[in-house]
């Protein structure tokens, strides 16, 4: 789980780190009995049952104990407040301003000044709260950003 947390939210998307480990573990258990005839299918079923039981235990412990939840679930980070980027929070999730701009544009935001608050969620998505009557300044469109690296279409 530590390595998956280290990789970051963007990679795991909507899955939590424990969920990814479960999928990998179950896939490995089933795959072993499919590829190696010497491993009976009952072993794979026992492993899957054990993994399911451990997942239930993890969920229970996460609900019961805040310390377990903090270690196994990434925290929500505020990245934009009152139309300004909160750079101090970027390093916690290893995200840069261009990725924030991309996530904002994916939600139809053209100007940073439109955003009252934006939160980087556990899923790697951005929750955006816009001003009702925003002033349109500080464009985040690629053609308006100074020093924006444009990547070639073919690598």
PDB file of C-alpha atoms in Angstrom:
ATOM      1  CA  UNK A   1       0.000   0.000   0.000  1.00  0.00           C
ATOM      2  CA  UNK A   2       2.872   2.363   0.709  1.00  0.00           C
ATOM      3  CA  UNK A   3       4.213   2.057  -2.844  1.00  0.00           C
ATOM      4  CA  UNK A   4       0.774   2.638  -4.352  1.00  0.00           C
ATOM      5  CA  UNK A   5       0.282   5.714  -2.135  1.00  0.00           C
ATOM      6  CA  UNK A   6       3.724   6.906  -3.195  1.00  0.00           C
ATOM      7  CA  UNK A   7       2.798   6.573  -6.896  1.00  0.00           C
ATOM      8  CA  UNK A   8      -0.096   8.966  -6.380  1.00  0.00           C
ATOM      9  CA  UNK A   9      -3.785   9.525  -6.959  1.00  0.00           C
ATOM     10  CA  UNK A  10      -3.605  10.063 -10.693  1.00  0.00           C
ATOM     11  CA  UNK A  11      -2.309   6.551 -11.308  1.00  0.00           C
ATOM     12  CA  UNK A  12      -4.824   4.678  -9.203  1.00  0.00           C
ATOM     13  CA  UNK A  13      -7.786   6.881 -10.129  1.00  0.00           C
ATOM     14  CA  UNK A  14     -10.985   5.924  -8.328  1.00  0.00           C
ATOM     15  CA  UNK A  15      -9.421   2.910  -6.645  1.00  0.00           C
ATOM     16  CA  UNK A  16      -7.927   3.138  -3.203  1.00  0.00           C
ATOM     17  CA  UNK A  17      -4.532   1.575  -2.624  1.00  0.00           C
ATOM     18  CA  UNK A  18      -6.099  -1.361  -0.775  1.00  0.00           C
ATOM     19  CA  UNK A  19      -8.472  -1.951  -3.717  1.00  0.00           C
ATOM     20  CA  UNK A  20      -5.575  -2.173  -6.168  1.00  0.00           C
ATOM     21  CA  UNK A  21      -3.774  -4.676  -3.961  1.00  0.00           C
ATOM     22  CA  UNK A  22      -6.928  -6.787  -3.794  1.00  0.00           C
ATOM     23  CA  UNK A  23      -7.348  -6.833  -7.573  1.00  0.00           C
ATOM     24  CA  UNK A  24      -3.685  -7.774  -8.094  1.00  0.00           C
ATOM     25  CA  UNK A  25      -3.823 -10.450  -5.388  1.00  0.00           C
ATOM     26  CA  UNK A  26      -7.008 -12.008  -6.737  1.00  0.00           C
ATOM     27  CA  UNK A  27      -5.696 -11.924 -10.293  1.00  0.00           C
ATOM     28  CA  UNK A  28      -2.497 -13.615  -9.225  1.00  0.00           C
ATOM     29  CA  UNK A  29      -4.342 -16.300  -7.272  1.00  0.00           C
ATOM     30  CA  UNK A  30      -6.689 -17.153 -10.143  1.00  0.00           C
ATOM     31  CA  UNK A  31      -3.920 -16.864 -12.738  1.00  0.00           C
ATOM     32  CA  UNK A  32      -1.667 -19.307 -10.898  1.00  0.00           C
ATOM     33  CA  UNK A  33      -4.289 -22.053 -10.919  1.00  0.00           C
ATOM     34  CA  UNK A  34      -5.083 -21.392 -14.584  1.00  0.00           C
ATOM     35  CA  UNK A  35      -1.458 -21.470 -15.758  1.00  0.00           C
ATOM     36  CA  UNK A  36      -0.104 -24.193 -13.473  1.00  0.00           C
ATOM     37  CA  UNK A  37      -2.134 -27.407 -13.508  1.00  0.00           C
ATOM     38  CA  UNK A  38      -0.396 -28.542 -10.320  1.00  0.00           C
ATOM     39  CA  UNK A  39      -2.167 -25.767  -8.349  1.00  0.00           C
ATOM     40  CA  UNK A  40      -5.776 -26.811  -7.677  1.00  0.00           C
ATOM     41  CA  UNK A  41      -8.614 -24.350  -8.195  1.00  0.00           C
ATOM     42  CA  UNK A  42      -9.627 -24.755  -4.535  1.00  0.00           C
ATOM     43  CA  UNK A  43      -6.378 -23.019  -3.531  1.00  0.00           C
ATOM     44  CA  UNK A  44      -7.310 -19.999  -5.686  1.00  0.00           C
ATOM     45  CA  UNK A  45     -10.790 -19.954  -4.137  1.00  0.00           C
ATOM     46  CA  UNK A  46      -9.307 -20.066  -0.630  1.00  0.00           C
ATOM     47  CA  UNK A  47      -6.911 -17.226  -1.458  1.00  0.00           C
ATOM     48  CA  UNK A  48      -9.735 -15.121  -2.923  1.00  0.00           C
ATOM     49  CA  UNK A  49     -11.848 -15.791   0.176  1.00  0.00           C
ATOM     50  CA  UNK A  50      -8.947 -14.807   2.428  1.00  0.00           C
ATOM     51  CA  UNK A  51      -8.343 -11.619   0.422  1.00  0.00           C
ATOM     52  CA  UNK A  52     -12.051 -10.767   0.640  1.00  0.00           C
ATOM     53  CA  UNK A  53     -12.016 -11.324   4.406  1.00  0.00           C
ATOM     54  CA  UNK A  54      -8.904  -9.148   4.783  1.00  0.00           C
ATOM     55  CA  UNK A  55     -10.592  -6.415   2.721  1.00  0.00           C
ATOM     56  CA  UNK A  56     -13.633  -6.530   4.994  1.00  0.00           C
ATOM     57  CA  UNK A  57     -11.303  -6.278   8.002  1.00  0.00           C
ATOM     58  CA  UNK A  58      -9.503  -3.312   6.415  1.00  0.00           C
ATOM     59  CA  UNK A  59     -12.798  -1.503   5.777  1.00  0.00           C
ATOM     60  CA  UNK A  60     -13.918  -2.165   9.338  1.00  0.00           C
ATOM     61  CA  UNK A  61     -10.614  -0.916  10.789  1.00  0.00           C
ATOM     62  CA  UNK A  62     -10.692   2.166   8.530  1.00  0.00           C
ATOM     63  CA  UNK A  63     -14.146   3.065   9.805  1.00  0.00           C
ATOM     64  CA  UNK A  64     -13.340   2.299  13.434  1.00  0.00           C
ATOM     65  CA  UNK A  65      -9.872   3.875  13.644  1.00  0.00           C
ATOM     66  CA  UNK A  66      -9.000   7.245  12.104  1.00  0.00           C
ATOM     67  CA  UNK A  67      -5.258   6.409  12.125  1.00  0.00           C
ATOM     68  CA  UNK A  68      -5.838   3.432   9.783  1.00  0.00           C
ATOM     69  CA  UNK A  69      -7.929   5.573   7.445  1.00  0.00           C
ATOM     70  CA  UNK A  70      -5.297   8.305   7.311  1.00  0.00           C
ATOM     71  CA  UNK A  71      -2.602   5.799   6.332  1.00  0.00           C
ATOM     72  CA  UNK A  72      -4.598   3.926   3.707  1.00  0.00           C
ATOM     73  CA  UNK A  73      -6.611   6.751   2.100  1.00  0.00           C
ATOM     74  CA  UNK A  74      -5.078   9.846   0.502  1.00  0.00           C
ATOM     75  CA  UNK A  75      -6.357  13.135   1.870  1.00  0.00           C
ATOM     76  CA  UNK A  76      -8.307  15.716  -0.087  1.00  0.00           C
ATOM     77  CA  UNK A  77      -6.179  18.744  -0.952  1.00  0.00           C
ATOM     78  CA  UNK A  78      -7.398  22.263  -1.719  1.00  0.00           C
ATOM     79  CA  UNK A  79      -5.500  23.445  -4.804  1.00  0.00           C
ATOM     80  CA  UNK A  80      -7.352  26.666  -5.700  1.00  0.00           C
ATOM     81  CA  UNK A  81      -8.842  29.288  -3.427  1.00  0.00           C
ATOM     82  CA  UNK A  82     -10.368  32.603  -4.546  1.00  0.00           C
ATOM     83  CA  UNK A  83      -8.970  32.220  -8.056  1.00  0.00           C
ATOM     84  CA  UNK A  84      -5.395  31.615  -6.880  1.00  0.00           C
ATOM     85  CA  UNK A  85      -3.318  28.452  -6.928  1.00  0.00           C
ATOM     86  CA  UNK A  86      -2.239  27.135  -3.524  1.00  0.00           C
ATOM     87  CA  UNK A  87       1.281  26.057  -4.482  1.00  0.00           C
ATOM     88  CA  UNK A  88       2.095  24.845  -0.952  1.00  0.00           C
ATOM     89  CA  UNK A  89      -0.394  21.989  -1.412  1.00  0.00           C
ATOM     90  CA  UNK A  90       1.021  20.875  -4.772  1.00  0.00           C
ATOM     91  CA  UNK A  91       4.018  19.039  -3.333  1.00  0.00           C
ATOM     92  CA  UNK A  92       1.858  16.818  -1.112  1.00  0.00           C
ATOM     93  CA  UNK A  93       0.344  15.166  -4.181  1.00  0.00           C
ATOM     94  CA  UNK A  94       3.216  15.767  -6.609  1.00  0.00           C
ATOM     95  CA  UNK A  95       1.102  17.776  -9.018  1.00  0.00           C
ATOM     96  CA  UNK A  96       2.130  20.864 -10.935  1.00  0.00           C
ATOM     97  CA  UNK A  97       0.219  23.916 -12.095  1.00  0.00           C
ATOM     98  CA  UNK A  98      -0.127  22.615 -15.655  1.00  0.00           C
ATOM     99  CA  UNK A  99      -1.864  19.474 -14.423  1.00  0.00           C
ATOM    100  CA  UNK A 100      -4.204  21.634 -12.324  1.00  0.00           C
ATOM    101  CA  UNK A 101      -4.898  23.777 -15.398  1.00  0.00           C
ATOM    102  CA  UNK A 102      -5.631  20.618 -17.400  1.00  0.00           C
ATOM    103  CA  UNK A 103      -8.069  19.320 -14.765  1.00  0.00           C
ATOM    104  CA  UNK A 104      -9.785  22.715 -14.660  1.00  0.00           C
ATOM    105  CA  UNK A 105     -10.066  22.887 -18.457  1.00  0.00           C
ATOM    106  CA  UNK A 106     -11.554  19.364 -18.501  1.00  0.00           C
ATOM    107  CA  UNK A 107     -14.359  20.828 -16.387  1.00  0.00           C
ATOM    108  CA  UNK A 108     -14.920  23.726 -18.773  1.00  0.00           C
ATOM    109  CA  UNK A 109     -12.954  26.366 -16.851  1.00  0.00           C
ATOM    110  CA  UNK A 110     -11.196  28.965 -19.036  1.00  0.00           C
ATOM    111  CA  UNK A 111     -10.091  31.459 -16.405  1.00  0.00           C
ATOM    112  CA  UNK A 112      -8.568  30.785 -13.002  1.00  0.00           C
ATOM    113  CA  UNK A 113     -10.615  33.689 -11.644  1.00  0.00           C
ATOM    114  CA  UNK A 114     -13.805  31.639 -12.237  1.00  0.00           C
ATOM    115  CA  UNK A 115     -12.830  29.234  -9.443  1.00  0.00           C
ATOM    116  CA  UNK A 116     -13.743  29.966  -5.841  1.00  0.00           C
ATOM    117  CA  UNK A 117     -12.433  26.604  -4.546  1.00  0.00           C
ATOM    118  CA  UNK A 118     -11.019  23.477  -6.170  1.00  0.00           C
ATOM    119  CA  UNK A 119     -10.233  20.276  -4.280  1.00  0.00           C
ATOM    120  CA  UNK A 120      -8.028  17.422  -5.475  1.00  0.00           C
ATOM    121  CA  UNK A 121     -10.042  14.364  -4.465  1.00  0.00           C
ATOM    122  CA  UNK A 122      -8.949  10.864  -3.455  1.00  0.00           C
ATOM    123  CA  UNK A 123      -9.946   9.680  -6.928  1.00  0.00           C
ATOM    124  CA  UNK A 124      -7.469  12.041  -8.631  1.00  0.00           C
ATOM    125  CA  UNK A 125     -10.277  14.250  -9.946  1.00  0.00           C
ATOM    126  CA  UNK A 126     -10.885  17.899  -9.182  1.00  0.00           C
ATOM    127  CA  UNK A 127     -14.055  19.121  -7.423  1.00  0.00           C
ATOM    128  CA  UNK A 128     -14.641  22.689  -8.542  1.00  0.00           C
ATOM    129  CA  UNK A 129     -16.807  25.380  -6.989  1.00  0.00           C
ATOM    130  CA  UNK A 130     -17.212  28.397  -9.255  1.00  0.00           C
ATOM    131  CA  UNK A 131     -18.165  31.970  -8.566  1.00  0.00           C
ATOM    132  CA  UNK A 132     -21.654  32.855  -9.787  1.00  0.00           C
ATOM    133  CA  UNK A 133     -20.504  36.021 -11.616  1.00  0.00           C
ATOM    134  CA  UNK A 134     -16.772  35.645 -12.144  1.00  0.00           C
ATOM    135  CA  UNK A 135     -14.397  38.195 -13.542  1.00  0.00           C
ATOM    136  CA  UNK A 136     -12.722  36.638 -16.556  1.00  0.00           C
ATOM    137  CA  UNK A 137      -8.986  37.066 -16.008  1.00  0.00           C
ATOM    138  CA  UNK A 138      -5.928  34.807 -15.772  1.00  0.00           C
ATOM    139  CA  UNK A 139      -6.652  32.545 -18.729  1.00  0.00           C
ATOM    140  CA  UNK A 140      -5.543  28.928 -18.330  1.00  0.00           C
ATOM    141  CA  UNK A 141      -5.887  28.076 -22.009  1.00  0.00           C
ATOM    142  CA  UNK A 142      -2.615  26.660 -23.401  1.00  0.00           C
ATOM    143  CA  UNK A 143      -2.211  29.377 -26.011  1.00  0.00           C
ATOM    144  CA  UNK A 144      -2.467  32.076 -23.313  1.00  0.00           C
ATOM    145  CA  UNK A 145       0.007  30.563 -20.831  1.00  0.00           C
ATOM    146  CA  UNK A 146       3.563  31.886 -20.904  1.00  0.00           C
ATOM    147  CA  UNK A 147       6.286  29.224 -21.047  1.00  0.00           C
ATOM    148  CA  UNK A 148       3.711  26.485 -21.640  1.00  0.00           C
ATOM    149  CA  UNK A 149       5.469  23.512 -23.172  1.00  0.00           C
ATOM    150  CA  UNK A 150       3.571  22.277 -26.174  1.00  0.00           C
ATOM    151  CA  UNK A 151       4.139  18.574 -26.718  1.00  0.00           C
ATOM    152  CA  UNK A 152       4.434  17.166 -30.248  1.00  0.00           C
ATOM    153  CA  UNK A 153       1.449  15.137 -31.412  1.00  0.00           C
ATOM    154  CA  UNK A 154       3.615  12.172 -32.302  1.00  0.00           C
ATOM    155  CA  UNK A 155       6.346  10.892 -30.037  1.00  0.00           C
TER     156      UNK A 155
END
